[in-house]
Coordinates of C-alpha atoms in Angstrom, one line a residue:
M18 CA 34.5 116.0 225.2
A19 CA 35.6 114.3 228.4
A20 CA 35.5 116.5 231.5
L21 CA 38.8 118.2 232.4
L22 CA 40.4 119.3 235.6
D23 CA 40.8 123.1 235.9
L24 CA 44.2 124.3 237.2
V25 CA 42.7 127.3 239.0
Q26 CA 40.2 125.1 240.8
L27 CA 43.0 122.7 241.7
R28 CA 45.0 125.5 243.2
T29 CA 42.0 126.5 245.3
F30 CA 41.6 122.9 246.4
V31 CA 45.2 122.7 247.5
T32 CA 45.0 126.0 249.3
I33 CA 42.0 124.7 251.3
A34 CA 44.2 121.9 252.5
D35 CA 47.3 124.1 253.2
S36 CA 45.4 126.9 254.9
G37 CA 42.9 124.9 257.0
G38 CA 39.5 125.6 255.5
F39 CA 37.3 127.4 253.0
G40 CA 37.3 130.8 254.8
R41 CA 41.0 130.9 255.2
A42 CA 41.6 129.7 251.7
A43 CA 39.5 132.6 250.5
A44 CA 41.6 135.0 252.4
V45 CA 44.9 133.5 251.1
L46 CA 43.6 133.6 247.5
R47 CA 42.0 137.1 247.8
T48 CA 38.7 135.8 246.7
S49 CA 35.3 135.1 248.3
Q50 CA 34.3 132.0 250.2
P51 CA 31.4 131.3 247.8
T52 CA 34.0 131.3 245.0
V53 CA 36.0 128.7 246.8
S54 CA 32.9 126.6 247.3
Q55 CA 32.1 126.9 243.6
H56 CA 35.5 125.6 242.7
V57 CA 35.1 122.6 244.9
R58 CA 31.6 121.8 243.5
A59 CA 33.0 122.1 240.0
L60 CA 35.8 119.6 240.8
E61 CA 33.2 117.3 242.4
R62 CA 31.2 117.3 239.1
V63 CA 34.3 116.4 237.2
V64 CA 35.3 113.6 239.6
G65 CA 31.7 112.4 240.1
R66 CA 32.1 112.0 243.9
P67 CA 32.0 114.2 247.0
L68 CA 35.4 115.6 247.9
V69 CA 34.7 117.2 251.2
E70 CA 32.3 116.5 254.1
R71 CA 31.2 118.6 257.0
T72 CA 31.0 117.4 260.6
G73 CA 29.6 120.3 262.6
R74 CA 31.9 123.3 261.9
L75 CA 34.7 121.1 260.6
T76 CA 35.4 120.3 257.0
R77 CA 37.3 117.1 256.1
F78 CA 38.4 115.6 252.8
T79 CA 36.8 112.3 251.7
A80 CA 38.8 109.4 250.4
A81 CA 38.3 110.8 246.9
G82 CA 39.3 114.2 248.1
E83 CA 42.6 113.0 249.6
T84 CA 43.3 111.2 246.3
L85 CA 42.6 114.3 244.3
L86 CA 44.7 116.4 246.6
A87 CA 47.7 114.3 245.9
E88 CA 47.1 114.4 242.2
A89 CA 46.5 118.1 242.3
R90 CA 49.9 118.8 243.9
R91 CA 51.6 116.7 241.2
L92 CA 49.7 118.4 238.3
L93 CA 50.4 121.9 239.6
A94 CA 54.1 121.1 240.2
A95 CA 54.4 119.8 236.7
H96 CA 52.6 122.9 235.3
D97 CA 54.9 125.3 237.2
E98 CA 58.0 123.4 236.1
A99 CA 56.9 123.5 232.5
M100 CA 56.3 127.3 232.7
G101 CA 59.8 127.7 234.1
R102 CA 61.3 125.7 231.2
L103 CA 59.4 127.8 228.8
G104 CA 61.0 130.9 230.3
V105 CA 57.7 132.3 231.6
E106 CA 58.7 134.5 234.5
R107 CA 56.8 134.0 237.7
P108 CA 56.9 136.3 240.7
A109 CA 59.2 135.3 243.5
T110 CA 57.3 133.3 246.2
L111 CA 57.4 133.7 249.9
T112 CA 56.1 130.8 252.0
V113 CA 54.8 131.9 255.3
G114 CA 53.4 129.8 258.1
A115 CA 51.3 130.6 261.2
T116 CA 49.6 128.7 264.0
G117 CA 45.9 128.5 263.8
D118 CA 45.8 130.3 267.2
A119 CA 47.7 133.3 265.9
A120 CA 45.9 133.5 262.6
D121 CA 42.3 132.6 263.6
H122 CA 41.0 136.2 263.8
V123 CA 43.8 138.2 262.1
L124 CA 44.6 136.3 258.9
P125 CA 42.9 138.6 256.3
D126 CA 44.4 141.7 257.8
L127 CA 47.8 140.0 258.3
L128 CA 47.9 138.9 254.7
T129 CA 47.0 142.4 253.5
E130 CA 49.9 143.9 255.5
L131 CA 52.5 141.3 254.3
R132 CA 51.3 141.6 250.6
G133 CA 51.6 145.4 250.9
A134 CA 55.2 145.0 252.1
F135 CA 56.1 142.5 249.4
P136 CA 54.1 143.5 246.3
R137 CA 56.6 141.7 243.9
H138 CA 56.1 138.3 245.7
D139 CA 53.5 135.6 245.6
M140 CA 52.5 134.8 249.1
V141 CA 51.9 131.1 250.0
F142 CA 50.4 130.7 253.4
R143 CA 50.3 127.5 255.6
L144 CA 48.6 127.0 259.0
D145 CA 49.9 124.3 261.3
R146 CA 51.0 123.6 264.8
T147 CA 54.1 125.4 266.3
T148 CA 56.2 122.2 266.3
E149 CA 55.4 121.5 262.7
L150 CA 56.1 125.1 261.6
A151 CA 59.4 125.1 263.5
E152 CA 60.5 121.9 261.8
A153 CA 59.5 123.1 258.4
T154 CA 61.4 126.4 258.9
T155 CA 64.4 124.5 260.0
R156 CA 64.2 122.2 256.9
G157 CA 63.9 125.3 254.7
T158 CA 60.5 124.4 253.3
L159 CA 59.0 127.6 254.9
D160 CA 60.7 131.0 254.5
M161 CA 59.1 132.4 257.6
A162 CA 56.6 131.3 260.3
L163 CA 54.6 133.1 263.0
I164 CA 54.8 130.8 266.0
L165 CA 53.9 131.2 269.7
G166 CA 56.4 131.0 272.5
A167 CA 60.0 130.1 272.6
T168 CA 61.8 128.2 269.8
T169 CA 65.3 127.3 268.8
V170 CA 64.7 128.4 265.2
P171 CA 66.4 131.7 264.2
G172 CA 64.1 134.7 264.3
V173 CA 62.8 137.6 266.3
E174 CA 59.9 138.4 268.6
V175 CA 57.3 140.6 266.9
G176 CA 54.4 140.9 269.3
A177 CA 52.2 139.2 271.8
L178 CA 48.7 137.9 272.2
P179 CA 46.9 137.7 275.6
L180 CA 46.1 134.2 276.8
R181 CA 42.5 133.7 278.0
W182 CA 40.3 130.8 279.3
F183 CA 37.2 130.0 277.2
A184 CA 34.2 127.7 277.6
A185 CA 30.8 127.1 276.2
P186 CA 28.0 129.6 277.3
G187 CA 26.6 128.6 280.7
W188 CA 29.6 126.4 281.6
S189 CA 30.4 126.3 285.3
P190 CA 33.4 124.7 287.1
P191 CA 32.9 121.2 288.6
I192 CA 32.0 121.0 292.3
A193 CA 34.9 120.6 294.7
G194 CA 36.6 117.3 294.6
R195 CA 35.7 116.4 291.1
R196 CA 38.2 116.4 288.2
F197 CA 38.6 119.6 286.3
P198 CA 38.1 119.2 282.5
L199 CA 40.6 120.7 280.1
V200 CA 40.3 120.7 276.3
A201 CA 43.8 120.9 274.8
F202 CA 46.0 120.3 271.8
Q203 CA 47.8 117.0 271.6
E204 CA 51.3 116.8 272.8
P205 CA 53.8 118.4 272.3
C206 CA 52.1 121.7 273.1
G207 CA 53.3 124.5 275.3
L208 CA 49.8 125.9 275.8
R209 CA 48.6 122.6 277.2
Q210 CA 51.5 122.4 279.6
Q211 CA 51.0 126.0 280.8
A212 CA 47.3 125.3 281.3
L213 CA 48.0 122.1 283.3
R214 CA 50.5 124.0 285.5
A215 CA 48.1 126.8 286.2
L216 CA 45.2 124.6 287.1
E217 CA 47.2 122.2 289.2
G218 CA 48.8 125.2 290.9
E219 CA 45.3 126.0 292.1
G220 CA 45.1 122.5 293.7
L221 CA 42.8 121.1 291.0
V222 CA 42.9 117.6 289.7
V223 CA 42.9 118.0 285.9
T224 CA 41.6 115.6 283.3
V225 CA 41.8 116.0 279.5
P226 CA 38.5 114.6 278.1
A227 CA 39.2 115.9 274.6
E228 CA 42.3 116.8 272.6
A229 CA 42.9 117.7 269.0
T230 CA 45.8 118.3 266.6
N231 CA 44.3 121.7 265.3
L232 CA 42.5 124.7 266.6
D233 CA 39.2 123.8 265.0
G234 CA 39.2 120.5 266.9
V235 CA 39.9 122.2 270.2
L236 CA 37.1 124.8 269.6
A237 CA 34.7 122.0 268.7
G238 CA 35.4 120.2 272.0
V239 CA 34.9 123.4 274.0
R240 CA 31.7 124.3 272.2
A241 CA 30.4 120.8 273.0
G242 CA 30.8 121.6 276.7
L243 CA 33.6 119.1 277.3
G244 CA 35.7 121.6 279.3
V245 CA 37.7 124.8 279.1
A246 CA 40.6 125.8 276.9
L247 CA 43.5 128.2 277.3
L248 CA 43.9 130.1 274.0
P249 CA 45.5 133.2 272.6
S250 CA 43.0 136.0 271.9
S251 CA 42.9 139.0 269.6
G252 CA 40.4 140.6 271.9
T253 CA 37.1 138.8 271.1
A254 CA 35.9 135.3 272.1
P255 CA 35.8 132.7 269.4
P256 CA 32.2 132.3 268.0
G257 CA 30.0 130.2 270.4
L258 CA 32.4 130.6 273.4
E259 CA 32.6 132.9 276.4
E260 CA 35.6 134.0 278.4
V261 CA 36.0 132.3 281.8
T262 CA 37.3 134.9 284.4
C263 CA 37.3 132.8 287.5
L264 CA 40.5 131.0 286.5
P265 CA 44.0 132.3 287.2
P266 CA 45.1 134.9 284.6
Q267 CA 48.0 133.9 282.3
G268 CA 49.1 137.1 280.7
P269 CA 50.4 137.3 277.1
V270 CA 52.3 134.8 275.0
A271 CA 55.0 136.0 272.6
V272 CA 54.5 135.8 268.9
R273 CA 57.8 135.1 267.1
L274 CA 58.8 135.4 263.5
A275 CA 61.0 132.4 262.8
R276 CA 63.0 132.2 259.5
R277 CA 64.8 129.6 257.5
R278 CA 68.6 129.9 257.4
G279 CA 69.8 131.8 254.3
L280 CA 66.7 134.0 254.0
D281 CA 67.5 137.5 252.7
P282 CA 67.9 139.6 255.9
R283 CA 66.1 142.5 254.3
I284 CA 63.0 140.3 253.9
E285 CA 63.1 139.3 257.6
E286 CA 63.6 142.9 258.7
T287 CA 60.8 144.2 256.5
A288 CA 58.4 141.5 257.7
A289 CA 59.4 142.0 261.3
A290 CA 58.7 145.7 261.1
V291 CA 55.3 145.2 259.5
L292 CA 54.4 142.5 262.1
R293 CA 55.5 144.6 265.1
K294 CA 53.3 147.4 263.9
F295 CA 50.4 145.1 263.2
F296 CA 50.4 143.3 266.5
G297 CA 51.1 146.5 268.4
S298 CA 47.9 148.0 267.0
L299 CA 45.9 144.8 267.4
V300 CA 46.6 144.4 271.1
P301 CA 47.7 147.8 272.5
E302 CA 47.9 146.6 276.1
H303 CA 50.6 144.1 275.0
A304 CA 52.5 146.2 272.5
A305 CA 54.9 144.7 270.1
L306 CA 58.1 143.4 271.8
A307 CA 61.5 144.9 271.0

């Protein structure tokens, strides 16, 4: 018999793309990272080609992986539509987005809290940049999104995360008169602009030797010693980095729960209450905002 694609494995593959990596996919699917890896290897055996490749700490889809991802989305959509036509009841789904900054250290605990608040719902989680999440929430393709800073999307503030400067171990500022290296997200990015204002306010001439569209790319640039980055923190430094305390403190950044128009107000109220409690306990010195 010819090899067949497994729907469970395809859902895992799509979740890797939507959540931003193997570890985060495991948290979203409530399984282990080795299981996620096993599903990918099984798909690679069926397809006969590598689907992902690792560059340092980053994981990227190969050309075959990108092709399979598109086919997987179509197959899963057709399956779910067929189940609906057959009258098979599926739990209601809540689609929730978050920035990689906000979710990097708190995703497993955050998902646990939200799932406890909405036991009758399937949770679909997506990690992306604040601008992309705000647009998706405005379009209605996301029910809710945890984003950093101000936004025009309807919603409420639910907490705050302190902003801290991070660099590779042993990094030291350039000598006076030389350009100061900043690693940052690509524009548009509020954190990038805040970092530039803070450094230039100290009389520094700033250059951006590395920029990225996602958190993993920014962290990779900082670990490589290319410069410092201003990032939200849940209390501990990202692996392989150290906090830089000689730069001007920046205080906290607000975490906001944005929502699509038409979302049941009870869902927003329940999620906001859970998130205020969660962020308040996570960062007690910056308790949840009213």
